[in-house]
Amino acid sequence: MSDDADVIVVGAGLAGLVATYELTRAGRRVTVVDQENEANLGGQAFWSLGGLFLVDSPEQRRMGIKDSRDLALADWLGSAAFDRDREDHWPRQWAHAYVDFAAGEKRDYLHRLGLRVMPTVGWAERGAGTAGGHGNSVPRFHLTWGTGPEVVRVFREPVLEAAARGLITFRYRHQVDSLIVENGAAVGVRGTVLVPSSEPRGVASSREAAGEFELRAQAVVVTSGGIGGNPELVRKNWPAERIGPAPASMITGVPAHVDGRMLEITESAGGSIVNRDRMWHYTEGIKNWDPIWPDHAIRIIPGPSSLWLDATGRRLPVPLFPGHDTLGTLKHIVGTGHDHTWFVLTRSIVEKEFALSGSEQNPDITGKDLKLVLSRGKKGAPGPVQAFLDHGEDFVVRRTLGELVEGMNAISPGPQLDLAQVEREVVARDREVGNAYSKDFQLMSVRNARAYWPDKITRVAKPHRLLDPAHGPLIAVRLHLLTRKTLGGLETTLDSQVVRPDGSVFDGLYAAGEVAGFGGGGVHGYNALEGTFLGGCIFSGRAAGRALAGSLA
């Protein structure tokens, strides 16, 4: 089988679309190969909230945020904590290049494609409590107007236009099983043609074989995504020495096709994988009452006010507050020997502070419905949040604390909670609310958040006692650990060219997106600053496409 392509792109997700877009802008012919059907064009990015990490943007400046390239780089390096001479060689260089991109042409590049962001800027991953350590010093989370589907659209449309001009051939339901390497260079792919599938986007599809294929080109770009949909591979790579033993139970934040197959296939062909033990999993997962893929999980993107209790009813230690230090919290939870925790909060907090990850959980922003967006300011929880309150198996809503703990125990997968213990934590926290100052570090963080006026207006509830009936009823949420991102991957140069284990470049082979650790084999190091995953796909896919566009015969 031959498509007379210059380049084969393996994976039709965001990084693959960006690489293909850049290649076709230069008139190159591309074959895009993907194991899923056409409905999944854009891959995992379609389901995202569409957050983008930008530095010193017009939106930040209008909010009074003083950001800079130097501050962002300090935050990035403090979070990444690069400490491996060999494996962090390229990730360090990617980190500097990506922050330069985020502080420079990233916004204009996307703006020219038609992408717009919301006027307010979110403050994600607020940090571990030290100026030089992990976390964002200032708000940098720019939410796309249209969420993930819009990020996909601005690249999908020009790619489909190029396909109509004959520059692109799509080979859906083609599962790559091996790379073709001749004279030390990647020159194509071989694999299995899967039976046709009409499943909707994200739904797990058949792996029944219908034939075989072989495709050749001058170069191959691997953009196949991470490992978050493959629980066995997550556990195999789990950093037990650093975080603790892999949890017995995790729910899944990505579709089943995010299976990591191309990592082993590329390694077998001679590519280098680095930092495979670095990964990014969330601690605020809830089971989807209306699932699309197996063990479909939704992440709560919380404001800072919910009281966070472990499985035994003890408050998580400082600074493990909602929205602060994801991996620090993950390590602590794993160390308790239990896989679940609890949020305890009020109706006032859930109405203002609960946002849900995913494009489908934010129909107002995804649909660009300004009237519906403005309705978020009205009393009551947003519609998708209310749906989880009504139908979600992880939610308990009660009038009194005793009734709440009884309901929590009814759904607890582990130890039964002692009412007296939970009451001690709640009462101690409530005592600290009476003054405008406090020794409670979480309440300090809440007041710090409310000093940023967009948070005060739209995102962070006014401090109040959890046991104040005026803010009730009480709500408890059972939280699960949720698989999501791969932070390590195929080692690549700044041109997204795959590196061999001896440090030499692999002729004809490139990689971008999550399969390459979003650049270099791990641009984030140990920790992410959020809003950086889509941007990493865009930046690394762009680098691959531009490098190949200028170097092919």
JSON list of N, CA and C in Angstrom, two decimals, residues 59-60 62-63 117-121 143:
[
{"chain": "A", "resi": 59, "resn": "GLU", "atom": "N", "xyz": [-4.61, 39.34, 28.75]},
{"chain": "A", "resi": 59, "resn": "GLU", "atom": "CA", "xyz": [-5.65, 38.98, 29.73]},
{"chain": "A", "resi": 59, "resn": "GLU", "atom": "C", "xyz": [-5.09, 39.11, 31.15]},
{"chain": "A", "resi": 60, "resn": "GLN", "atom": "N", "xyz": [-3.86, 38.64, 31.35]},
{"chain": "A", "resi": 60, "resn": "GLN", "atom": "CA", "xyz": [-3.25, 38.79, 32.67]},
{"chain": "A", "resi": 60, "resn": "GLN", "atom": "C", "xyz": [-3.09, 40.26, 33.04]},
{"chain": "A", "resi": 62, "resn": "ARG", "atom": "N", "xyz": [-4.75, 42.83, 32.06]},
{"chain": "A", "resi": 62, "resn": "ARG", "atom": "CA", "xyz": [-6.04, 43.45, 32.38]},
{"chain": "A", "resi": 62, "resn": "ARG", "atom": "C", "xyz": [-6.53, 43.06, 33.76]},
{"chain": "A", "resi": 63, "resn": "MET", "atom": "N", "xyz": [-6.12, 41.88, 34.24]},
{"chain": "A", "resi": 63, "resn": "MET", "atom": "CA", "xyz": [-6.50, 41.43, 35.58]},
{"chain": "A", "resi": 63, "resn": "MET", "atom": "C", "xyz": [-5.57, 41.98, 36.66]},
{"chain": "A", "resi": 117, "resn": "VAL", "atom": "N", "xyz": [-9.47, 33.23, 23.96]},
{"chain": "A", "resi": 117, "resn": "VAL", "atom": "CA", "xyz": [-9.50, 32.78, 25.35]},
{"chain": "A", "resi": 117, "resn": "VAL", "atom": "C", "xyz": [-10.46, 33.65, 26.15]},
{"chain": "A", "resi": 118, "resn": "MET", "atom": "N", "xyz": [-10.88, 33.11, 27.30]},
{"chain": "A", "resi": 118, "resn": "MET", "atom": "CA", "xyz": [-11.78, 33.84, 28.18]},
{"chain": "A", "resi": 118, "resn": "MET", "atom": "C", "xyz": [-11.05, 35.06, 28.77]},
{"chain": "A", "resi": 119, "resn": "PRO", "atom": "N", "xyz": [-11.78, 36.11, 29.12]},
{"chain": "A", "resi": 119, "resn": "PRO", "atom": "CA", "xyz": [-11.12, 37.32, 29.62]},
{"chain": "A", "resi": 119, "resn": "PRO", "atom": "C", "xyz": [-10.52, 37.17, 31.00]},
{"chain": "A", "resi": 120, "resn": "THR", "atom": "N", "xyz": [-11.03, 36.26, 31.82]},
{"chain": "A", "resi": 120, "resn": "THR", "atom": "CA", "xyz": [-10.45, 36.05, 33.15]},
{"chain": "A", "resi": 120, "resn": "THR", "atom": "C", "xyz": [-9.41, 34.94, 33.08]},
{"chain": "A", "resi": 121, "resn": "VAL", "atom": "N", "xyz": [-8.47, 34.96, 34.01]},
{"chain": "A", "resi": 121, "resn": "VAL", "atom": "CA", "xyz": [-7.37, 34.00, 34.03]},
{"chain": "A", "resi": 121, "resn": "VAL", "atom": "C", "xyz": [-7.46, 33.19, 35.32]},
{"chain": "A", "resi": 143, "resn": "LEU", "atom": "N", "xyz": [-8.45, 29.92, 29.80]},
{"chain": "A", "resi": 143, "resn": "LEU", "atom": "CA", "xyz": [-9.45, 28.96, 29.34]},
{"chain": "A", "resi": 143, "resn": "LEU", "atom": "C", "xyz": [-9.91, 29.32, 27.93]}
]
